Amino acid sequence: METLAMHISNGIVNGPVAAVFAAFALAVLTLCVLRGRRDLDDRLAPMAGLVAAFIFAVQMLNFPIFTAGVSGHLLGGALAALLVGPWVGALCVAVVLVVQALVFGDGGVAMLGLNVTNMAVLGTAAAYLLIALLLRVLPRTPAGLAVTAFVSALVSVVVASQGFVLQYWLGGTTDLGGNLAGLAGTMAGVHLLIGIGEGLITATTVVTVAKVRPDLVYALRALRPAAPAPVVPVAGGAR
Amino acid sequence: MSKRPWGFVVGGLLVALLLAGVVSNYASSHPDGLDSSLLKGCTVDAEGEITGGSCPAQQERDHELADSPLADYGVRGLDNDFLSTGLSGVLGVLLTFAVGGGVFWLLRRRGAQPPTAGAQSPTADAQSTTAGPQPPADDASRAARSR
């Protein structure tokens, strides 16, 4: 059977660059622990455990992206940022990546800093910046939440993919003969398509949670504090 | 006080277990976006091994823990692919929840004491001083709004 690798494998980026990103990832995750503790209470902690477990599960579900022989899977940064906030969300994705590297042989242990930087740090940060912007300007409806989730998820995947391109530029093990732009373009194109899948999964999941337990969606608590819950004034006022 | 999350968490876990334990068997087996981009320029055989050409993945080495009992999302020694993938997924979801939930539970702010009253353990004390007066204020304003 072919190996089922989803993240950066050993030998793709050289040791020194991987070590620098490991230090960077560790520093950012430490900051996330310090800032995330403000958010982590008796209600958010179990929710964050669930978000990590859910991301692990959905990452296993590679979906076709309608270009020959290529699949995509959820990264989860936007989903985590929406449900448990940016600081705890980045930690959730990092937990998934650590479990995958140490137990499932997915993503080299020596490459963990690179994978954490791209998916946990860059992906979650890009997503939350967009979430914070979009939730403020879009209407407070399930559709507004869905659009926010879709766009932030899509963009976060492309940003994460370009994080890898930067790392490969700094320490890639094969000389591309100056064709870094080719790699950047290929990565961006493929991950734009994957981002559509990521966006659909993220929007579906978050809208579902918001319907069942709106109080458990961090982004709605933190960014739309005036609305106690998306008990959207049943659109009747507009009619 | 807000509603407890436990019922929701259990329900969510069941969904995750179903996805990782059953649906995972229907996932696409094609290389993902990263893998396929890294193989561009190389020719690959049916096993996914590089047979020639030049591409970013050609220096790829084995994983440090490639012999782990759950490596590559399968249970070693289990011949049935369906069970192997599903069981590894179920174990992964439970393990991730245990690790993540455990870490977050230990890191959480305890109780709703004001910052000066929260000095029980030395670490908690150090954290609350670095965190400053913001969390209680934040909490109070949130609580006020939700009332």
Short mmCIF file of C-alpha atoms in Angstrom, two decimals:
data_model
loop_
_atom_site.label_atom_id
_atom_site.label_comp_id
_atom_site.label_asym_id
_atom_site.label_seq_id
_atom_site.Cartn_x
_atom_site.Cartn_y
_atom_site.Cartn_z
CA MET A 1 0.00 0.00 0.00
CA GLU A 2 1.13 3.45 -0.77
CA THR A 3 1.94 5.62 2.22
CA LEU A 4 -0.74 8.09 3.08
CA ALA A 5 1.16 11.26 3.83
CA MET A 6 -0.78 14.48 4.10
CA HIS A 7 1.83 16.80 5.56
CA ILE A 8 5.45 17.77 4.88
CA SER A 9 7.59 14.61 4.99
CA ASN A 10 11.17 14.27 6.12
CA GLY A 11 13.85 15.33 3.67
CA ILE A 12 11.72 17.89 1.82
CA VAL A 13 13.14 20.92 3.67
CA ASN A 14 16.65 20.88 5.16
CA GLY A 15 17.35 20.48 8.87
CA PRO A 16 18.48 24.00 9.79
CA VAL A 17 15.44 25.66 8.21
CA ALA A 18 13.15 23.08 9.81
CA ALA A 19 14.78 23.84 13.18
CA VAL A 20 14.29 27.59 12.77
CA PHE A 21 10.61 27.06 12.07
CA ALA A 22 10.35 24.66 14.99
CA ALA A 23 11.63 27.43 17.26
CA PHE A 24 9.24 29.92 15.65
CA ALA A 25 6.29 27.54 16.03
CA LEU A 26 7.16 26.86 19.66
CA ALA A 27 7.34 30.60 20.41
CA VAL A 28 3.97 31.28 18.77
CA LEU A 29 2.32 28.31 20.49
CA THR A 30 3.63 29.58 23.84
CA LEU A 31 2.00 32.93 23.11
CA CYS A 32 -1.19 31.06 22.18
CA VAL A 33 -1.14 29.27 25.55
CA LEU A 34 -0.71 32.57 27.41
CA ARG A 35 -3.42 34.40 25.45
CA GLY A 36 -5.65 31.36 25.07
CA ARG A 37 -5.90 30.88 28.82
CA ARG A 38 -8.02 34.03 28.95
CA ASP A 39 -10.58 32.29 26.74
CA LEU A 40 -10.29 28.82 28.23
CA ASP A 41 -12.96 28.27 30.84
CA ASP A 42 -14.97 25.24 31.92
CA ARG A 43 -17.09 25.57 28.80
CA LEU A 44 -14.41 26.22 26.17
CA ALA A 45 -11.94 23.55 27.31
CA PRO A 46 -14.08 20.49 26.44
CA MET A 47 -15.23 22.24 23.26
CA ALA A 48 -11.58 22.73 22.25
CA GLY A 49 -10.90 19.03 22.82
CA LEU A 50 -13.85 18.22 20.58
CA VAL A 51 -12.65 20.63 17.87
CA ALA A 52 -9.22 18.94 17.83
CA ALA A 53 -10.79 15.47 17.62
CA PHE A 54 -13.20 16.60 14.90
CA ILE A 55 -10.39 18.12 12.82
CA PHE A 56 -8.43 14.88 13.14
CA ALA A 57 -11.43 12.94 11.86
CA VAL A 58 -12.20 15.23 8.93
CA GLN A 59 -8.53 15.44 7.89
CA MET A 60 -8.79 11.71 7.12
CA LEU A 61 -11.52 12.41 4.58
CA ASN A 62 -9.59 13.28 1.44
CA PHE A 63 -11.97 14.58 -1.18
CA PRO A 64 -11.42 14.75 -4.96
CA ILE A 65 -10.87 18.24 -6.33
CA PHE A 66 -11.69 17.53 -9.96
CA THR A 67 -8.19 17.78 -11.33
CA ALA A 68 -6.71 14.48 -12.37
CA GLY A 69 -5.49 12.35 -9.53
CA VAL A 70 -5.30 15.00 -6.82
CA SER A 71 -7.21 15.11 -3.55
CA GLY A 72 -7.58 17.60 -0.75
CA HIS A 73 -8.45 17.47 2.90
CA LEU A 74 -9.46 19.87 5.62
CA LEU A 75 -6.70 21.82 7.37
CA GLY A 76 -9.07 23.13 10.01
CA GLY A 77 -7.62 26.52 10.96
CA ALA A 78 -10.72 28.51 10.05
CA LEU A 79 -13.06 25.99 11.69
CA ALA A 80 -11.05 26.10 14.90
CA ALA A 81 -10.81 29.91 14.90
CA LEU A 82 -14.58 30.22 14.46
CA LEU A 83 -15.50 27.71 17.15
CA VAL A 84 -12.89 28.32 19.86
CA GLY A 85 -11.08 31.52 18.89
CA PRO A 86 -7.70 32.16 17.28
CA TRP A 87 -5.41 31.37 20.21
CA VAL A 88 -7.02 28.14 21.36
CA GLY A 89 -7.84 27.31 17.72
CA ALA A 90 -4.17 27.36 16.71
CA LEU A 91 -3.44 25.06 19.65
CA CYS A 92 -6.20 22.66 18.50
CA VAL A 93 -4.66 22.33 15.03
CA ALA A 94 -1.20 21.93 16.59
CA VAL A 95 -2.48 19.10 18.81
CA VAL A 96 -3.79 17.31 15.72
CA LEU A 97 -0.48 17.72 13.88
CA VAL A 98 1.51 16.46 16.89
CA VAL A 99 -0.68 13.36 17.24
CA GLN A 100 -0.42 12.70 13.49
CA ALA A 101 3.38 13.06 13.50
CA LEU A 102 4.06 11.05 16.65
CA VAL A 103 1.48 8.29 16.31
CA PHE A 104 0.33 8.05 12.69
CA GLY A 105 3.65 8.61 10.95
CA ASP A 106 2.19 11.54 9.01
CA GLY A 107 4.38 14.62 8.63
CA GLY A 108 8.00 14.13 9.67
CA VAL A 109 8.74 14.70 13.35
CA ALA A 110 11.69 16.85 12.27
CA MET A 111 9.26 18.80 10.00
CA LEU A 112 6.68 19.40 12.72
CA GLY A 113 7.65 23.06 13.10
CA LEU A 114 7.05 23.66 9.39
CA ASN A 115 3.67 21.95 9.43
CA VAL A 116 2.59 23.73 12.62
CA THR A 117 3.71 27.08 11.19
CA ASN A 118 1.72 26.63 7.98
CA MET A 119 -1.49 25.03 9.18
CA ALA A 120 -1.82 25.94 12.86
CA VAL A 121 -0.25 29.41 12.86
CA LEU A 122 -0.60 30.90 9.37
CA GLY A 123 -3.87 29.18 8.51
CA THR A 124 -5.59 30.10 11.76
CA ALA A 125 -4.22 33.66 11.82
CA ALA A 126 -5.29 34.42 8.24
CA ALA A 127 -8.68 32.91 8.91
CA TYR A 128 -9.33 34.88 12.07
CA LEU A 129 -8.32 38.21 10.53
CA LEU A 130 -10.93 37.64 7.83
CA ILE A 131 -13.50 36.33 10.31
CA ALA A 132 -13.12 39.43 12.45
CA LEU A 133 -13.59 41.65 9.41
CA LEU A 134 -16.42 39.77 7.70
CA LEU A 135 -18.55 39.12 10.78
CA ARG A 136 -18.61 42.86 11.39
CA VAL A 137 -19.62 43.88 7.89
CA LEU A 138 -21.90 41.03 6.83
CA PRO A 139 -25.51 40.75 7.95
CA ARG A 140 -26.14 38.84 11.16
CA THR A 141 -27.81 35.95 9.49
CA PRO A 142 -26.91 32.29 9.01
CA ALA A 143 -25.99 33.25 5.44
CA GLY A 144 -23.61 35.92 6.72
CA LEU A 145 -21.98 33.37 8.99
CA ALA A 146 -21.75 30.85 6.16
CA VAL A 147 -20.10 33.36 3.81
CA THR A 148 -17.66 34.35 6.56
CA ALA A 149 -16.75 30.72 7.18
CA PHE A 150 -16.42 29.87 3.50
CA VAL A 151 -14.23 32.84 2.55
CA SER A 152 -11.99 32.70 5.61
CA ALA A 153 -11.48 28.95 5.19
CA LEU A 154 -10.67 29.23 1.48
CA VAL A 155 -8.16 32.04 1.97
CA SER A 156 -6.54 30.34 4.97
CA VAL A 157 -5.76 27.23 2.91
CA VAL A 158 -4.08 29.25 0.16
CA VAL A 159 -2.09 31.24 2.74
CA ALA A 160 -0.95 28.02 4.44
CA SER A 161 0.14 26.60 1.08
CA GLN A 162 2.26 29.68 0.41
CA GLY A 163 3.87 29.27 3.83
CA PHE A 164 5.27 26.03 2.48
CA VAL A 165 6.54 27.80 -0.65
CA LEU A 166 8.43 30.26 1.56
CA GLN A 167 9.93 27.37 3.52
CA TYR A 168 10.92 25.57 0.35
CA TRP A 169 12.54 28.74 -0.96
CA LEU A 170 14.58 28.97 2.25
CA GLY A 171 15.53 25.33 2.60
CA GLY A 172 14.14 23.09 -0.13
CA THR A 173 16.29 20.01 -0.73
CA THR A 174 15.97 19.95 -4.53
CA ASP A 175 17.23 22.77 -6.70
CA LEU A 176 14.24 23.92 -8.68
CA GLY A 177 16.48 25.78 -11.11
CA GLY A 178 14.93 29.09 -10.15
CA ASN A 179 11.44 27.82 -10.80
CA LEU A 180 10.05 28.71 -7.39
CA ALA A 181 7.27 30.67 -9.05
CA GLY A 182 6.19 27.42 -10.70
CA LEU A 183 5.90 25.70 -7.33
CA ALA A 184 4.09 28.71 -5.87
CA GLY A 185 1.63 28.71 -8.76
CA THR A 186 1.00 24.97 -8.60
CA MET A 187 0.50 25.08 -4.84
CA ALA A 188 -1.80 28.11 -5.02
CA GLY A 189 -3.90 26.66 -7.84
CA VAL A 190 -4.38 23.28 -6.22
CA HIS A 191 -5.08 24.79 -2.82
CA LEU A 192 -7.60 27.23 -4.25
CA LEU A 193 -9.62 24.17 -5.27
CA ILE A 194 -8.98 22.46 -1.93
CA GLY A 195 -10.01 25.73 -0.28
CA ILE A 196 -13.45 25.43 -1.85
CA GLY A 197 -13.85 22.06 -0.11
CA GLU A 198 -12.46 23.50 3.10
CA GLY A 199 -14.89 26.39 2.82
CA LEU A 200 -17.90 24.13 2.28
CA ILE A 201 -16.98 21.86 5.21
CA THR A 202 -16.24 24.80 7.50
CA ALA A 203 -19.42 26.69 6.62
CA THR A 204 -21.62 23.60 6.98
CA THR A 205 -20.11 22.68 10.33
CA VAL A 206 -20.18 26.16 11.85
CA VAL A 207 -23.71 26.96 10.67
CA THR A 208 -24.86 23.62 12.12
CA VAL A 209 -23.24 24.34 15.49
CA ALA A 210 -24.67 27.87 15.46
CA LYS A 211 -28.12 26.42 14.90
CA VAL A 212 -27.85 23.86 17.71
CA ARG A 213 -25.79 25.76 20.28
CA PRO A 214 -25.01 29.35 19.21
CA ASP A 215 -23.45 29.97 22.61
CA LEU A 216 -20.67 27.52 21.72
CA VAL A 217 -19.46 29.48 18.66
CA TYR A 218 -16.62 31.68 19.89
CA ALA A 219 -16.71 34.07 16.94
CA LEU A 220 -20.40 34.87 17.55
CA ARG A 221 -19.74 35.52 21.25
CA ALA A 222 -16.63 37.62 20.72
CA LEU A 223 -17.40 39.50 17.53
CA ARG A 224 -21.16 39.99 17.72
CA PRO A 225 -21.57 40.69 21.40
CA ALA A 226 -24.58 42.92 20.93
CA ALA A 227 -26.61 40.04 19.55
CA PRO A 228 -27.17 37.59 22.40
CA ALA A 229 -27.48 34.78 19.89
CA PRO A 230 -28.21 34.57 16.19
CA VAL A 231 -31.90 34.38 17.04
CA VAL A 232 -32.08 36.33 13.82
CA PRO A 233 -35.18 38.54 14.04
CA VAL A 234 -36.77 35.97 11.80
CA ALA A 235 -36.28 38.22 8.77
CA GLY A 236 -39.91 39.19 9.28
CA GLY A 237 -39.03 42.83 9.88
CA ALA A 238 -37.73 43.13 6.35
CA ARG A 239 -40.85 41.85 4.76
CA MET B 1 -24.23 30.72 34.05
CA SER B 2 -24.41 29.38 30.56
CA LYS B 3 -25.48 25.91 29.64
CA ARG B 4 -22.96 23.13 30.00
CA PRO B 5 -21.32 21.89 26.83
CA TRP B 6 -21.04 18.21 27.73
CA GLY B 7 -24.06 16.91 25.84
CA PHE B 8 -22.93 18.73 22.72
CA VAL B 9 -19.36 17.47 23.13
CA VAL B 10 -20.49 13.85 23.40
CA GLY B 11 -22.70 14.26 20.32
CA GLY B 12 -19.86 15.88 18.39
CA LEU B 13 -17.50 13.09 19.36
CA LEU B 14 -19.94 10.49 18.06
CA VAL B 15 -20.05 12.32 14.71
CA ALA B 16 -16.23 12.45 14.62
CA LEU B 17 -16.02 8.73 15.45
CA LEU B 18 -18.43 7.93 12.64
CA LEU B 19 -16.46 10.04 10.15
CA ALA B 20 -13.06 8.64 11.14
CA GLY B 21 -14.28 5.09 11.75
CA VAL B 22 -16.49 4.52 8.72
CA VAL B 23 -16.58 7.40 6.22
CA SER B 24 -12.76 7.51 6.13
CA ASN B 25 -12.83 4.32 4.06
CA TYR B 26 -14.52 6.19 1.25
CA ALA B 27 -11.94 9.00 1.17
CA SER B 28 -10.03 9.68 -2.04
CA SER B 29 -6.75 7.80 -2.16
CA HIS B 30 -5.11 10.24 -4.56
CA PRO B 31 -2.13 12.24 -3.25
CA ASP B 32 -3.22 15.51 -1.65
CA GLY B 33 -2.47 19.02 -2.90
CA LEU B 34 0.92 19.21 -1.23
CA ASP B 35 2.05 15.74 -2.26
CA SER B 36 0.96 16.15 -5.85
CA SER B 37 2.64 19.57 -6.16
CA LEU B 38 5.88 18.11 -4.81
CA LEU B 39 5.77 15.26 -7.32
CA LYS B 40 5.39 17.58 -10.30
CA GLY B 41 8.30 16.86 -12.65
CA CYS B 42 8.83 13.29 -11.48
CA THR B 43 7.38 10.10 -12.81
CA VAL B 44 5.76 7.83 -10.27
CA ASP B 45 4.93 4.12 -10.37
CA ALA B 46 1.74 2.49 -9.16
CA GLU B 47 3.14 2.26 -5.64
CA GLY B 48 3.74 6.00 -5.52
CA GLU B 49 7.52 5.54 -5.67
CA ILE B 50 9.47 8.09 -7.71
CA THR B 51 10.93 6.44 -10.80
CA GLY B 52 12.61 9.36 -12.51
CA GLY B 53 12.64 13.04 -13.34
CA SER B 54 13.30 15.98 -11.04
CA CYS B 55 10.82 17.30 -8.49
CA PRO B 56 10.79 18.83 -5.01
CA ALA B 57 9.93 15.47 -3.40
CA GLN B 58 12.90 13.49 -4.74
CA GLN B 59 14.95 13.82 -1.53
CA GLU B 60 12.04 12.63 0.61
CA ARG B 61 13.06 10.27 3.42
CA ASP B 62 11.16 7.81 5.55
CA HIS B 63 9.29 8.96 8.61
CA GLU B 64 11.09 8.54 11.94
CA LEU B 65 8.18 6.47 13.25
CA ALA B 66 7.19 4.69 10.04
CA ASP B 67 7.01 1.45 12.06
CA SER B 68 4.55 2.85 14.58
CA PRO B 69 1.61 0.45 15.12
CA LEU B 70 -0.76 3.06 13.69
CA ALA B 71 1.50 4.42 10.94
CA ASP B 72 -0.24 5.52 7.73
CA TYR B 73 -3.66 5.43 9.39
CA GLY B 74 -3.86 1.68 9.66
CA VAL B 75 -3.55 -0.82 12.48
CA ARG B 76 -0.48 -2.98 11.93
CA GLY B 77 -1.28 -6.66 11.78
CA LEU B 78 -4.91 -6.11 10.81
CA ASP B 79 -5.35 -7.44 7.28
CA ASN B 80 -8.84 -6.15 6.64
CA ASP B 81 -8.31 -2.68 5.12
CA PHE B 82 -11.74 -1.45 6.10
CA LEU B 83 -11.32 -2.39 9.75
CA SER B 84 -7.71 -1.26 9.80
CA THR B 85 -8.47 2.25 8.54
CA GLY B 86 -11.62 2.57 10.61
CA LEU B 87 -10.06 1.38 13.84
CA SER B 88 -7.03 3.65 13.40
CA GLY B 89 -9.42 6.55 12.84
CA VAL B 90 -11.43 5.74 15.96
CA LEU B 91 -8.26 5.45 18.04
CA GLY B 92 -6.97 8.71 16.56
CA VAL B 93 -10.16 10.61 17.41
CA LEU B 94 -10.16 9.28 20.98
CA LEU B 95 -6.44 9.96 21.41
CA THR B 96 -6.70 13.49 19.99
CA PHE B 97 -9.67 14.24 22.24
CA ALA B 98 -7.83 12.84 25.26
CA VAL B 99 -4.63 14.79 24.55
CA GLY B 100 -6.33 18.01 23.44
CA GLY B 101 -9.11 17.90 26.02
CA GLY B 102 -6.63 17.03 28.76
CA VAL B 103 -4.23 19.83 27.91
CA PHE B 104 -7.00 22.41 27.57
CA TRP B 105 -8.68 21.27 30.78
CA LEU B 106 -5.40 21.70 32.67
CA LEU B 107 -4.79 25.12 31.09
CA ARG B 108 -8.26 26.49 31.74
CA ARG B 109 -8.99 29.34 34.10
CA ARG B 110 -10.53 27.94 37.21
CA GLY B 111 -13.61 29.39 38.84
CA ALA B 112 -14.53 33.02 38.44
CA GLN B 113 -12.38 34.57 41.12
CA PRO B 114 -11.17 38.13 40.72
CA PRO B 115 -7.48 38.21 39.77
CA THR B 116 -6.26 38.96 43.28
CA ALA B 117 -8.13 36.01 44.77
CA GLY B 118 -6.88 33.53 42.21
CA ALA B 119 -3.49 32.95 43.86
CA GLN B 120 -3.57 29.26 44.67
CA SER B 121 -0.77 27.71 42.69
CA PRO B 122 2.44 29.53 41.81
CA THR B 123 1.91 28.96 38.10
CA ALA B 124 -1.65 30.17 38.12
CA ASP B 125 -0.45 33.24 39.97
CA ALA B 126 2.28 33.96 37.43
CA GLN B 127 -0.19 33.53 34.59
CA SER B 128 -2.78 35.80 36.04
CA THR B 129 -0.27 38.57 36.57
CA THR B 130 0.90 38.37 32.97
CA ALA B 131 -2.65 38.17 31.76
CA GLY B 132 -3.49 41.37 33.61
CA PRO B 133 -6.90 42.64 34.50
CA GLN B 134 -8.39 41.99 31.10
CA PRO B 135 -10.04 38.56 31.44
CA PRO B 136 -12.32 39.39 34.35
CA ALA B 137 -13.33 42.68 32.74
CA ASP B 138 -13.99 40.85 29.50
CA ASP B 139 -16.03 38.22 31.30
CA ALA B 140 -18.02 40.77 33.20
CA SER B 141 -18.88 42.76 30.12
CA ARG B 142 -19.85 39.61 28.24
CA ALA B 143 -22.00 38.46 31.09
CA ALA B 144 -23.59 41.88 31.31
CA ARG B 145 -24.42 41.89 27.64
CA SER B 146 -25.87 38.42 27.65
CA ARG B 147 -28.23 39.28 30.47
#
